[in-house]
PDB file of C-alpha atoms in Angstrom:
ATOM      1  CA  ASP A1064     128.948 110.684  79.851  1.00 67.00           C
ATOM      2  CA  ASP A1065     129.628 110.168  83.567  1.00 66.00           C
ATOM      3  CA  PRO A1066     133.361 110.074  84.372  1.00 63.00           C
ATOM      4  CA  ALA A1067     132.883 108.037  87.566  1.00 64.00           C
ATOM      5  CA  PHE A1068     131.544 105.209  85.413  1.00 63.00           C
ATOM      6  CA  SER A1069     133.307 105.699  82.075  1.00 64.00           C
ATOM      7  CA  THR A1070     136.775 105.775  83.680  1.00 65.00           C
ATOM      8  CA  GLU A1071     135.942 102.626  85.689  1.00 68.00           C
ATOM      9  CA  ALA A1072     136.738 104.520  88.905  1.00 65.00           C
ATOM     10  CA  MET A1073     133.890 102.656  90.600  1.00 76.00           C
ATOM     11  CA  GLY A1074     134.730  99.327  88.951  1.00 82.00           C
ATOM     12  CA  LYS A1075     134.265  97.565  85.651  1.00 85.00           C
ATOM     13  CA  GLY A1076     130.860  97.184  84.128  1.00 85.00           C
ATOM     14  CA  VAL A1077     128.499  97.873  81.304  1.00 86.00           C
ATOM     15  CA  ALA A1078     125.882 100.518  80.529  1.00 86.00           C
ATOM     16  CA  ILE A1079     122.476  99.719  79.085  1.00 87.00           C
ATOM     17  CA  LEU A1080     119.524 101.687  77.755  1.00 91.00           C
ATOM     18  CA  PRO A1081     116.460 100.154  79.419  1.00 93.00           C
ATOM     19  CA  LYS A1082     113.430  99.335  77.277  1.00 91.00           C
ATOM     20  CA  GLU A1083     111.087  99.006  80.235  1.00 94.00           C
ATOM     21  CA  GLY A1084     110.911 100.714  83.602  1.00 96.00           C
ATOM     22  CA  LYS A1085     111.879  97.730  85.714  1.00 95.00           C
ATOM     23  CA  VAL A1086     115.099  96.565  87.349  1.00 94.00           C
ATOM     24  CA  TYR A1087     115.376  92.890  88.193  1.00 93.00           C
ATOM     25  CA  ALA A1088     117.981  91.300  90.437  1.00 94.00           C
ATOM     26  CA  PRO A1089     120.843  90.137  88.220  1.00 91.00           C
ATOM     27  CA  VAL A1090     122.042  87.834  91.022  1.00 92.00           C
ATOM     28  CA  SER A1091     120.742  86.186  94.162  1.00 94.00           C
ATOM     29  CA  GLY A1092     122.046  87.865  97.286  1.00 97.00           C
ATOM     30  CA  VAL A1093     121.361  90.759  99.650  1.00 98.00           C
ATOM     31  CA  VAL A1094     120.369  94.365  98.973  1.00 98.00           C
ATOM     32  CA  SER A1095     123.480  95.987 100.437  1.00 97.00           C
ATOM     33  CA  THR A1096     122.574  99.564  99.450  1.00 96.00           C
ATOM     34  CA  LEU A1097     119.292 101.155  98.475  1.00 97.00           C
ATOM     35  CA  PHE A1098     119.429 104.876  97.915  1.00 95.00           C
ATOM     36  CA  PRO A1099     116.419 106.659  99.470  1.00 95.00           C
ATOM     37  CA  THR A1100     115.707 108.180  96.053  1.00 95.00           C
ATOM     38  CA  GLY A1101     115.338 104.706  94.495  1.00 95.00           C
ATOM     39  CA  HIS A1102     117.598 105.680  91.583  1.00 96.00           C
ATOM     40  CA  ALA A1103     120.394 103.269  92.550  1.00 96.00           C
ATOM     41  CA  ILE A1104     120.685  99.918  94.257  1.00 97.00           C
ATOM     42  CA  GLY A1105     123.630  97.824  95.365  1.00 97.00           C
ATOM     43  CA  LEU A1106     123.574  94.056  95.730  1.00 97.00           C
ATOM     44  CA  THR A1107     126.063  91.623  97.202  1.00 97.00           C
ATOM     45  CA  SER A1108     125.639  88.259  95.518  1.00 94.00           C
ATOM     46  CA  ASP A1109     125.788  84.943  97.336  1.00 95.00           C
ATOM     47  CA  GLU A1110     129.269  84.642  95.747  1.00 91.00           C
ATOM     48  CA  GLN A1111     130.274  88.064  97.197  1.00 94.00           C
ATOM     49  CA  ILE A1112     130.169  89.912  93.856  1.00 93.00           C
ATOM     50  CA  GLU A1113     129.165  93.524  94.532  1.00 95.00           C
ATOM     51  CA  VAL A1114     126.834  94.937  91.869  1.00 94.00           C
ATOM     52  CA  LEU A1115     125.737  98.569  91.614  1.00 95.00           C
ATOM     53  CA  ILE A1116     122.860  99.505  89.316  1.00 95.00           C
ATOM     54  CA  GLN A1117     122.284 103.208  88.770  1.00 95.00           C
ATOM     55  CA  ILE A1118     119.150 104.003  86.798  1.00 96.00           C
ATOM     56  CA  GLY A1119     120.070 106.892  84.522  1.00 95.00           C
ATOM     57  CA  LEU A1120     122.689 109.595  84.893  1.00 93.00           C
ATOM     58  CA  ASP A1121     122.250 112.338  87.497  1.00 93.00           C
ATOM     59  CA  THR A1122     118.778 110.978  88.318  1.00 95.00           C
ATOM     60  CA  VAL A1123     119.545 111.481  92.013  1.00 94.00           C
ATOM     61  CA  LYS A1124     118.435 115.058  91.273  1.00 96.00           C
ATOM     62  CA  LEU A1125     114.863 113.777  90.827  1.00 97.00           C
ATOM     63  CA  GLU A1126     114.829 113.107  94.592  1.00 96.00           C
ATOM     64  CA  GLY A1127     112.891 109.865  94.199  1.00 96.00           C
ATOM     65  CA  LYS A1128     110.262 111.172  91.808  1.00 96.00           C
ATOM     66  CA  TYR A1129     109.346 108.474  89.236  1.00 97.00           C
ATOM     67  CA  PHE A1130     111.060 105.638  91.203  1.00 98.00           C
ATOM     68  CA  LYS A1131     109.438 102.923  93.337  1.00 97.00           C
ATOM     69  CA  ALA A1132     111.547 100.396  95.249  1.00 97.00           C
ATOM     70  CA  HIS A1133     110.056  96.943  95.802  1.00 97.00           C
ATOM     71  CA  VAL A1134     112.762  95.822  98.241  1.00 97.00           C
ATOM     72  CA  LYS A1135     114.460  97.154 101.347  1.00 97.00           C
ATOM     73  CA  GLN A1136     118.107  97.464 102.279  1.00 96.00           C
ATOM     74  CA  GLY A1137     119.264  94.247 103.934  1.00 97.00           C
ATOM     75  CA  GLU A1138     116.600  92.144 102.205  1.00 98.00           C
ATOM     76  CA  LYS A1139     117.564  88.789 100.683  1.00 98.00           C
ATOM     77  CA  VAL A1140     116.622  88.640  96.976  1.00 97.00           C
ATOM     78  CA  LYS A1141     116.577  85.980  94.293  1.00 96.00           C
ATOM     79  CA  GLN A1142     117.890  86.393  90.764  1.00 92.00           C
ATOM     80  CA  GLY A1143     115.098  87.737  88.546  1.00 91.00           C
ATOM     81  CA  GLN A1144     113.178  89.363  91.415  1.00 95.00           C
ATOM     82  CA  LEU A1145     111.730  92.827  90.727  1.00 96.00           C
ATOM     83  CA  LEU A1146     113.788  95.415  92.626  1.00 97.00           C
ATOM     84  CA  VAL A1147     112.747  98.850  91.350  1.00 97.00           C
ATOM     85  CA  GLU A1148     110.204 100.291  88.944  1.00 97.00           C
ATOM     86  CA  PHE A1149     110.673 103.650  87.255  1.00 97.00           C
ATOM     87  CA  ASP A1150     108.821 105.788  84.730  1.00 97.00           C
ATOM     88  CA  LEU A1151     110.956 105.876  81.578  1.00 95.00           C
ATOM     89  CA  GLU A1152     108.887 108.496  79.802  1.00 96.00           C
ATOM     90  CA  GLU A1153     108.683 110.944  82.716  1.00 97.00           C
ATOM     91  CA  ILE A1154     112.411 110.669  83.464  1.00 97.00           C
ATOM     92  CA  GLN A1155     113.260 111.350  79.819  1.00 96.00           C
ATOM     93  CA  ALA A1156     110.718 114.179  79.650  1.00 97.00           C
ATOM     94  CA  ALA A1157     112.453 115.744  82.678  1.00 97.00           C
ATOM     95  CA  GLY A1158     115.631 115.846  80.578  1.00 96.00           C
ATOM     96  CA  PHE A1159     117.582 112.955  82.080  1.00 96.00           C
ATOM     97  CA  ASP A1160     119.727 110.419  80.243  1.00 95.00           C
ATOM     98  CA  LEU A1161     118.483 106.884  80.964  1.00 95.00           C
ATOM     99  CA  THR A1162     121.862 105.258  80.319  1.00 93.00           C
ATOM    100  CA  THR A1163     122.029 102.774  83.201  1.00 93.00           C
ATOM    101  CA  PRO A1164     125.463 101.686  84.426  1.00 92.00           C
ATOM    102  CA  ILE A1165     125.753  98.229  85.964  1.00 90.00           C
ATOM    103  CA  ILE A1166     129.058  98.019  87.787  1.00 91.00           C
ATOM    104  CA  ILE A1167     130.963  95.318  89.657  1.00 91.00           C
ATOM    105  CA  THR A1168     132.246  97.610  92.408  1.00 92.00           C
ATOM    106  CA  ASN A1169     134.688  95.034  93.763  1.00 92.00           C
ATOM    107  CA  SER A1170     136.014  94.176  90.285  1.00 88.00           C
ATOM    108  CA  ASN A1171     139.583  94.616  91.567  1.00 87.00           C
ATOM    109  CA  GLN A1172     139.087  91.296  93.365  1.00 86.00           C
ATOM    110  CA  TYR A1173     138.714  89.463  90.040  1.00 78.00           C
ATOM    111  CA  THR A1174     141.137  88.679  87.240  1.00 76.00           C
ATOM    112  CA  ASP A1175     138.741  90.329  84.798  1.00 71.00           C
ATOM    113  CA  VAL A1176     135.153  91.402  84.307  1.00 76.00           C
ATOM    114  CA  ILE A1177     133.921  90.561  80.824  1.00 71.00           C
ATOM    115  CA  GLU A1178     130.844  92.155  79.307  1.00 72.00           C
ATOM    116  CA  THR A1179     128.480  90.438  76.903  1.00 66.00           C
ATOM    117  CA  ASN A1180     129.021  90.972  73.192  1.00 72.00           C
ATOM    118  CA  LYS A1181     125.255  91.102  72.568  1.00 67.00           C
ATOM    119  CA  LYS A1182     123.850  94.425  71.353  1.00 69.00           C
ATOM    120  CA  SER A1183     120.449  93.726  72.889  1.00 68.00           C
ATOM    121  CA  THR A1184     119.579  91.657  75.939  1.00 68.00           C
ATOM    122  CA  VAL A1185     116.507  90.520  77.810  1.00 64.00           C
ATOM    123  CA  LYS A1186     115.811  89.551  81.406  1.00 66.00           C
ATOM    124  CA  GLN A1187     117.999  86.609  82.502  1.00 69.00           C
ATOM    125  CA  ASP A1188     120.697  87.237  79.847  1.00 65.00           C
ATOM    126  CA  VAL A1189     124.237  87.398  81.215  1.00 66.00           C
ATOM    127  CA  LEU A1190     125.610  90.956  80.983  1.00 67.00           C
ATOM    128  CA  LEU A1191     128.838  90.559  82.957  1.00 70.00           C
ATOM    129  CA  THR A1192     131.066  87.708  83.990  1.00 70.00           C
ATOM    130  CA  ALA A1193     133.527  88.098  86.877  1.00 75.00           C
ATOM    131  CA  VAL A1194     136.560  85.903  86.215  1.00 74.00           C
ATOM    132  CA  VAL A1195     138.302  84.303  89.198  1.00 73.00           C
ATOM    133  CA  LEU A1196     141.880  83.016  89.075  1.00 61.00           C
TER     134      LEU A1196
END
C-alpha cells in the first residue's frame, strides 16, 4: 500500500510479512544507512548491491518505539547476522502494517532483479537475485 515501494520508484524488490521480530543481514557487507528510529536499514553488499529493508509501513511514526538495532552505521556485517529486533505484536497493536519491503535500491544497475517464487521463506533463503549482464 506504499506507492514509493509498489511503483518501484526506489528500486525493484519484494515485500514480506515477518513471522518473527528479527531482521538478519541478507548479504555480507556494510551498514550504509541505519535510521535513528531503527525501522529501516540499508546495506551495501561486498558485491556493491544496495539493499534497503523497511520494517513495516509508516513505522517511522513510532519514533523508534519497539525497535532495537544491534549494529551501527558503517559496521561490517556478515550474511545471517542479527541486525534489528522489533516487537511484532506491539507494532500491530499500534495499528501499523508489518508488510516489510526489501528493495535493491540500485536495481537500475542490473539487467533484472528476480524475486523468489516461494510463498514462504526462512532465514538464509534467497529472496532476490540481481542479474548482471
